PDB file of C-alpha atoms in Angstrom:
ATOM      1  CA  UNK A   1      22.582  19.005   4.372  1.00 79.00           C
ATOM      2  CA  UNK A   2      22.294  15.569   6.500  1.00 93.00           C
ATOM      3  CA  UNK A   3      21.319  12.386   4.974  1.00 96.00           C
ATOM      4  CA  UNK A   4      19.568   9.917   6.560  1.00 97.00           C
ATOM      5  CA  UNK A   5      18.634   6.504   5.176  1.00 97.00           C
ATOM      6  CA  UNK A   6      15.582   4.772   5.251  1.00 96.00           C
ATOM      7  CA  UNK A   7      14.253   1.576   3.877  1.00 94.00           C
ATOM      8  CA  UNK A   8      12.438   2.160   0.871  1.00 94.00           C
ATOM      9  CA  UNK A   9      10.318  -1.319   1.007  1.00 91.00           C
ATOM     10  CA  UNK A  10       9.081  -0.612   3.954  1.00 90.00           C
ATOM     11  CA  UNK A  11       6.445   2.427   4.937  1.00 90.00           C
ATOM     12  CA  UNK A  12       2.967   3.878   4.517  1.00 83.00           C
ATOM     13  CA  UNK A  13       1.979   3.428   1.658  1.00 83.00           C
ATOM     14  CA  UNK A  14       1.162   6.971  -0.295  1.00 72.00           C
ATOM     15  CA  UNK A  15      -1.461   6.071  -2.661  1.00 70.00           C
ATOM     16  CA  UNK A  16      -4.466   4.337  -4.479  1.00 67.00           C
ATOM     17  CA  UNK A  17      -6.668   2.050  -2.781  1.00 57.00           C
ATOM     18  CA  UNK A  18      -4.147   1.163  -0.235  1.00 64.00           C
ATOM     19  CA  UNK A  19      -3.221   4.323   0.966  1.00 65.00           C
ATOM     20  CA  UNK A  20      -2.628   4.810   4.968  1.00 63.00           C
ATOM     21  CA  UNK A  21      -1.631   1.476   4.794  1.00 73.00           C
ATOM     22  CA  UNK A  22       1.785  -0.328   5.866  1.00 81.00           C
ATOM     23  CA  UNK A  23       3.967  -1.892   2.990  1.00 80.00           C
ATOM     24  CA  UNK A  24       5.065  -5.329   3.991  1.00 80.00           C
ATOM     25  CA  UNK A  25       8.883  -5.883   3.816  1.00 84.00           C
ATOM     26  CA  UNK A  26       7.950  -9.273   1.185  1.00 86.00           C
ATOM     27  CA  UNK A  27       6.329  -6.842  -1.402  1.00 86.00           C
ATOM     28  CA  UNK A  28       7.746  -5.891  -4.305  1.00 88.00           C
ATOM     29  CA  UNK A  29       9.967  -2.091  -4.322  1.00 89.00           C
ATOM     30  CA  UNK A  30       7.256   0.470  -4.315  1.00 88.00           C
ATOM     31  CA  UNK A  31       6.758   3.315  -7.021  1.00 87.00           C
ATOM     32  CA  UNK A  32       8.742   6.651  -5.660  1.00 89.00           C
ATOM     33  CA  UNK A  33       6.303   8.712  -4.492  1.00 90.00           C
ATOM     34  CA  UNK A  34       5.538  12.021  -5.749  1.00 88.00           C
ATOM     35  CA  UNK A  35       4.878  15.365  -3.978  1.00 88.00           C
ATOM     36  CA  UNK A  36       1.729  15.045  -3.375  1.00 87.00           C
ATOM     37  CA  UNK A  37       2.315  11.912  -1.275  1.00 88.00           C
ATOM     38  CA  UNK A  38       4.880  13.611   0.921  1.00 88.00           C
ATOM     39  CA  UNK A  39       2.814  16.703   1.408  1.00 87.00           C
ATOM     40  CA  UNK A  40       0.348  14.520   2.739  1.00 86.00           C
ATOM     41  CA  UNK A  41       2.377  12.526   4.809  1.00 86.00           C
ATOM     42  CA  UNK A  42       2.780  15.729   6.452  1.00 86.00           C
ATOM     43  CA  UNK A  43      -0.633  16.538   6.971  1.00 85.00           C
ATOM     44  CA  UNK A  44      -1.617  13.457   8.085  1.00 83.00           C
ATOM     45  CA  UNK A  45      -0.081  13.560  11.061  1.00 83.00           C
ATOM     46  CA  UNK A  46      -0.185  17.598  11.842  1.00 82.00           C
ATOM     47  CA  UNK A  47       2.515  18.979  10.862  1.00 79.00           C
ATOM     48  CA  UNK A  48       3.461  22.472  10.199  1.00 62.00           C
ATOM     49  CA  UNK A  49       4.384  22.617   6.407  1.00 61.00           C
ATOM     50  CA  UNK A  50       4.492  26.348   6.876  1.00 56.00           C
ATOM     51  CA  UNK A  51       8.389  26.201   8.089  1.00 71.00           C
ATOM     52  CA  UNK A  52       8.812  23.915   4.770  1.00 74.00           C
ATOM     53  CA  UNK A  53      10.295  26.196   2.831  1.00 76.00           C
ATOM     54  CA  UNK A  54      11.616  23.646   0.142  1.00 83.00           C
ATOM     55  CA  UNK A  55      10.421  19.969  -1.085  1.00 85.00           C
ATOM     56  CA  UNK A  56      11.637  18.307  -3.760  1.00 88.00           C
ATOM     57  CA  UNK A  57      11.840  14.796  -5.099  1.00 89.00           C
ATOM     58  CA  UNK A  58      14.772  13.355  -7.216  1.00 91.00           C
ATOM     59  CA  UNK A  59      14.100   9.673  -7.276  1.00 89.00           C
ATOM     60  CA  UNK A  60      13.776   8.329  -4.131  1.00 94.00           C
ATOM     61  CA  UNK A  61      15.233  10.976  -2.059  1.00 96.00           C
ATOM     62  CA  UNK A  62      13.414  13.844  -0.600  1.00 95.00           C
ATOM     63  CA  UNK A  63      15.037  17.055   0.150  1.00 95.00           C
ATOM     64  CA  UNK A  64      13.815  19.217   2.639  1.00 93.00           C
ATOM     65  CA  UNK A  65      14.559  22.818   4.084  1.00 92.00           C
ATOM     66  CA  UNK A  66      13.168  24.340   6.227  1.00 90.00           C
ATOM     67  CA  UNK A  67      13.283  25.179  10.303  1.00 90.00           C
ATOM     68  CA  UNK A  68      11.899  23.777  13.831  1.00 89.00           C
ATOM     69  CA  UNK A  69      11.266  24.632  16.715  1.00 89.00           C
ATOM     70  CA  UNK A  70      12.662  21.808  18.618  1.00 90.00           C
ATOM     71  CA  UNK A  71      14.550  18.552  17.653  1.00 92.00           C
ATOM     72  CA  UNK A  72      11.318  17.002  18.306  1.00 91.00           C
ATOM     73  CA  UNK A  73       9.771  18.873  15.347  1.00 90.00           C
ATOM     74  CA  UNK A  74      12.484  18.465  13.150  1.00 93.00           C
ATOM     75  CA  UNK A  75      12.430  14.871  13.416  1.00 94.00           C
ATOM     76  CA  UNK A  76       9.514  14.423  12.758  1.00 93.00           C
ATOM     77  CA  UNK A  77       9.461  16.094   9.526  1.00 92.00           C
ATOM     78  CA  UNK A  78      12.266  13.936   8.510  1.00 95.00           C
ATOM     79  CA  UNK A  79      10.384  10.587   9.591  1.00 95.00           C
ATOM     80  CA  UNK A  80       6.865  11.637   7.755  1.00 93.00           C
ATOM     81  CA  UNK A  81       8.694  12.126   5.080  1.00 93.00           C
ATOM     82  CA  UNK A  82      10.990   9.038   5.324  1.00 95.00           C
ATOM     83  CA  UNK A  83       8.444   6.501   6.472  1.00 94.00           C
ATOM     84  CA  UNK A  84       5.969   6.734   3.190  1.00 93.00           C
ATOM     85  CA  UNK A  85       7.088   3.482   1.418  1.00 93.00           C
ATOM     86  CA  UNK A  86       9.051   4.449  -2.016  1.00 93.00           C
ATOM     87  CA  UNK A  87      11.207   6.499   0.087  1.00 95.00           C
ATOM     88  CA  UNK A  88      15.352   5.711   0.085  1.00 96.00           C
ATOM     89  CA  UNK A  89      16.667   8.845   1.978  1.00 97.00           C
ATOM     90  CA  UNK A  90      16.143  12.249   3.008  1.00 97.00           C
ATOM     91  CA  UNK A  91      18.387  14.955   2.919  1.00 96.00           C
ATOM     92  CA  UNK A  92      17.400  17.471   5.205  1.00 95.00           C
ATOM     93  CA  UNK A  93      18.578  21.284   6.035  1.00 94.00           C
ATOM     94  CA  UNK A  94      16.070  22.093   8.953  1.00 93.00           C
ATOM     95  CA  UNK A  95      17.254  24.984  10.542  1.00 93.00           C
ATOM     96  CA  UNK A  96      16.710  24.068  15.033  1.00 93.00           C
ATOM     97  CA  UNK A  97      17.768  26.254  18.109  1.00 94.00           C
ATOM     98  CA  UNK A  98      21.862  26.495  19.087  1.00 95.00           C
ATOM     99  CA  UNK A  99      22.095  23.727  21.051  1.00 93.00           C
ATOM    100  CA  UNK A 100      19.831  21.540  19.426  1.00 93.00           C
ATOM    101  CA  UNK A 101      21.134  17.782  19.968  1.00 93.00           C
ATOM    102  CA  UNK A 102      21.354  15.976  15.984  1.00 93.00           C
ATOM    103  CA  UNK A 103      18.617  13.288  15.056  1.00 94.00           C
ATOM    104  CA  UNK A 104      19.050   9.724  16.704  1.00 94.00           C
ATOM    105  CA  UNK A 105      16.994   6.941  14.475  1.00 97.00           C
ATOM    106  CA  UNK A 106      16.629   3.751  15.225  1.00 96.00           C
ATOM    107  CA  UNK A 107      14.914   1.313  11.992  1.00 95.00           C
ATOM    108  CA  UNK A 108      12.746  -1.602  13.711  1.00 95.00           C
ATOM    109  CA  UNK A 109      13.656  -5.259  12.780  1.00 91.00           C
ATOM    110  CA  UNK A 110      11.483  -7.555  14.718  1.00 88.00           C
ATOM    111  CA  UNK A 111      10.386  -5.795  17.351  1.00 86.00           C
ATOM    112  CA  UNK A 112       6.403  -6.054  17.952  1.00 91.00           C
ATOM    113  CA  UNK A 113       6.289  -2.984  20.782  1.00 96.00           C
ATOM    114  CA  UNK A 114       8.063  -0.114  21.558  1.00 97.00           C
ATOM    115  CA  UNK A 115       8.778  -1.941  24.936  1.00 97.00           C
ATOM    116  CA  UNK A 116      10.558  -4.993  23.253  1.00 95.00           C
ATOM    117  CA  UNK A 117      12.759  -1.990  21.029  1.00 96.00           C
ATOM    118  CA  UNK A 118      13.337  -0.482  24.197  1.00 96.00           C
ATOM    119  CA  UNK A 119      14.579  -3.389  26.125  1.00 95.00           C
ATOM    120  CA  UNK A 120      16.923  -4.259  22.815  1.00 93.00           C
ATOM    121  CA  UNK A 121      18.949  -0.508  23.316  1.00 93.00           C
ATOM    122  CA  UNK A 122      21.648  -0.121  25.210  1.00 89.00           C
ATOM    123  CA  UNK A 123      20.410   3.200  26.455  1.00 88.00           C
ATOM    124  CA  UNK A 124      17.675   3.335  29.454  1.00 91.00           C
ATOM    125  CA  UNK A 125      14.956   4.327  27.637  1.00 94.00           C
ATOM    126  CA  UNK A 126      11.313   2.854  28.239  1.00 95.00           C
ATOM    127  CA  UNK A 127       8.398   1.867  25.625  1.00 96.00           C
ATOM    128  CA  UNK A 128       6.612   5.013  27.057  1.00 97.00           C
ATOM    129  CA  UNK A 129       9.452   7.343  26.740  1.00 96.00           C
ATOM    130  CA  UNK A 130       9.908   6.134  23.216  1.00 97.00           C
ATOM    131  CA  UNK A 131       6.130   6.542  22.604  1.00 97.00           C
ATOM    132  CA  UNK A 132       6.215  10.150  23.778  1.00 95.00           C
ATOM    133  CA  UNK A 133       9.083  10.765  21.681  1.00 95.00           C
ATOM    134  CA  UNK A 134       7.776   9.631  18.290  1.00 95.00           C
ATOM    135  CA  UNK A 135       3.980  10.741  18.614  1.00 92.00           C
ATOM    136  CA  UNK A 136       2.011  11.882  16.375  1.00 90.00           C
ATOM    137  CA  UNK A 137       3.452   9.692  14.218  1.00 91.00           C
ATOM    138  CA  UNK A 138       3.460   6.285  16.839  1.00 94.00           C
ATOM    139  CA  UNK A 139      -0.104   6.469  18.239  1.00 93.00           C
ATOM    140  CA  UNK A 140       0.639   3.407  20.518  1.00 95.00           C
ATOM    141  CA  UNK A 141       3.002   1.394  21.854  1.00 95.00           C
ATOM    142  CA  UNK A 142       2.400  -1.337  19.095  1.00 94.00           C
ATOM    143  CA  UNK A 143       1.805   0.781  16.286  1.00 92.00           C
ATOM    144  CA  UNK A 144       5.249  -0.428  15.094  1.00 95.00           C
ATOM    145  CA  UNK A 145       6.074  -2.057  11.819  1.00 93.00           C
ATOM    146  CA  UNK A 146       9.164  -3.856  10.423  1.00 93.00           C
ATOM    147  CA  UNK A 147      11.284  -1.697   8.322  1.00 94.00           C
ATOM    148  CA  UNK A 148       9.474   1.855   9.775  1.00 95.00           C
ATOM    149  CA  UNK A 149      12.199   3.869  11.240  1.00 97.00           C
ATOM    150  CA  UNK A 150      11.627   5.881  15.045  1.00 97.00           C
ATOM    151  CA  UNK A 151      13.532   8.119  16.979  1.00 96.00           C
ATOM    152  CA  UNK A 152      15.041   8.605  20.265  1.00 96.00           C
ATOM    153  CA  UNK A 153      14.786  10.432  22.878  1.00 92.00           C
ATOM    154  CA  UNK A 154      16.875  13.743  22.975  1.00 81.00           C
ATOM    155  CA  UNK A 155      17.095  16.227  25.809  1.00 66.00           C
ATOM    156  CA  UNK A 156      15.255  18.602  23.302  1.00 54.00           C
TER     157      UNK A 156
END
């Protein structure tokens, strides 16, 4: 199982009257979410819980098996489930193709647009390619928040 780290001030916020909504950085340390949150979080933006074969919350890490398709896919099963604010890490044994490059995440500082993260990387990537590679959960180009943590572009 991988680890990956996530900043648990930061994120969509999983429930109540706020819900949907981005947790500022200056707010106090969210509640962990629960389940229910998380499963959410995955419906929300469309993805297939059916290859989640295994959730489960211990604090404020979430551990997830399951498999994907692509690295595409199993990214973004890790960052729906990393980005809802509460969340410190998630440990994930997805299960991807042979040859299937590992998760490359990138948590935003300042940045404003993926075009301003993009010119910050020392990789030639664009604020487009970044876009494509981090929708459904980016729906734009400035749909970007402090704290939220995006991926990269793989080959796969």
């Amino acid at each position: 199982m991988k680890i990956y780290r996530f900043n648990p001030k930061a994120g969509r916020v999983g429930e109540g009257s706020l819900e949907g909504l981005v947790q500022s950085l200056d707010a106090p340390l969210p509640p962990k979410p629960g389940e229910s949150v998380i499963k959410r979080a995955f419906k929300r933006f469309g993805l297939a819980q059916m290859h989640m074969s295994h959730l489960v919350i211990d604090d404020r890490t979430i551990y997830l098996r399951g498999k994907a398709e692509s690295a595409k896919e199993r990214d973004q099963m890790i960052l729906a489930a990393g980005n809802v604010a509460g969340v410190s890490a998630v440990e994930a044994e997805i299960a991807v193709p042979p040859g299937t490059p590992d998760p490359e995440f990138l948590e935003i500082k300042t940045s404003k647009t993926l075009d301003e993260v993009a010119d910050k990387l020392p990789q030639d990537v664009t604020g487009d390619e970044l876009l494509d590679a981090n929708q459904p959960l980016v729906t734009s180009k400035d749909d970007i928040y402090p704290g939220q943590t995006i991926r990269l572009p793989t080959e796969n």
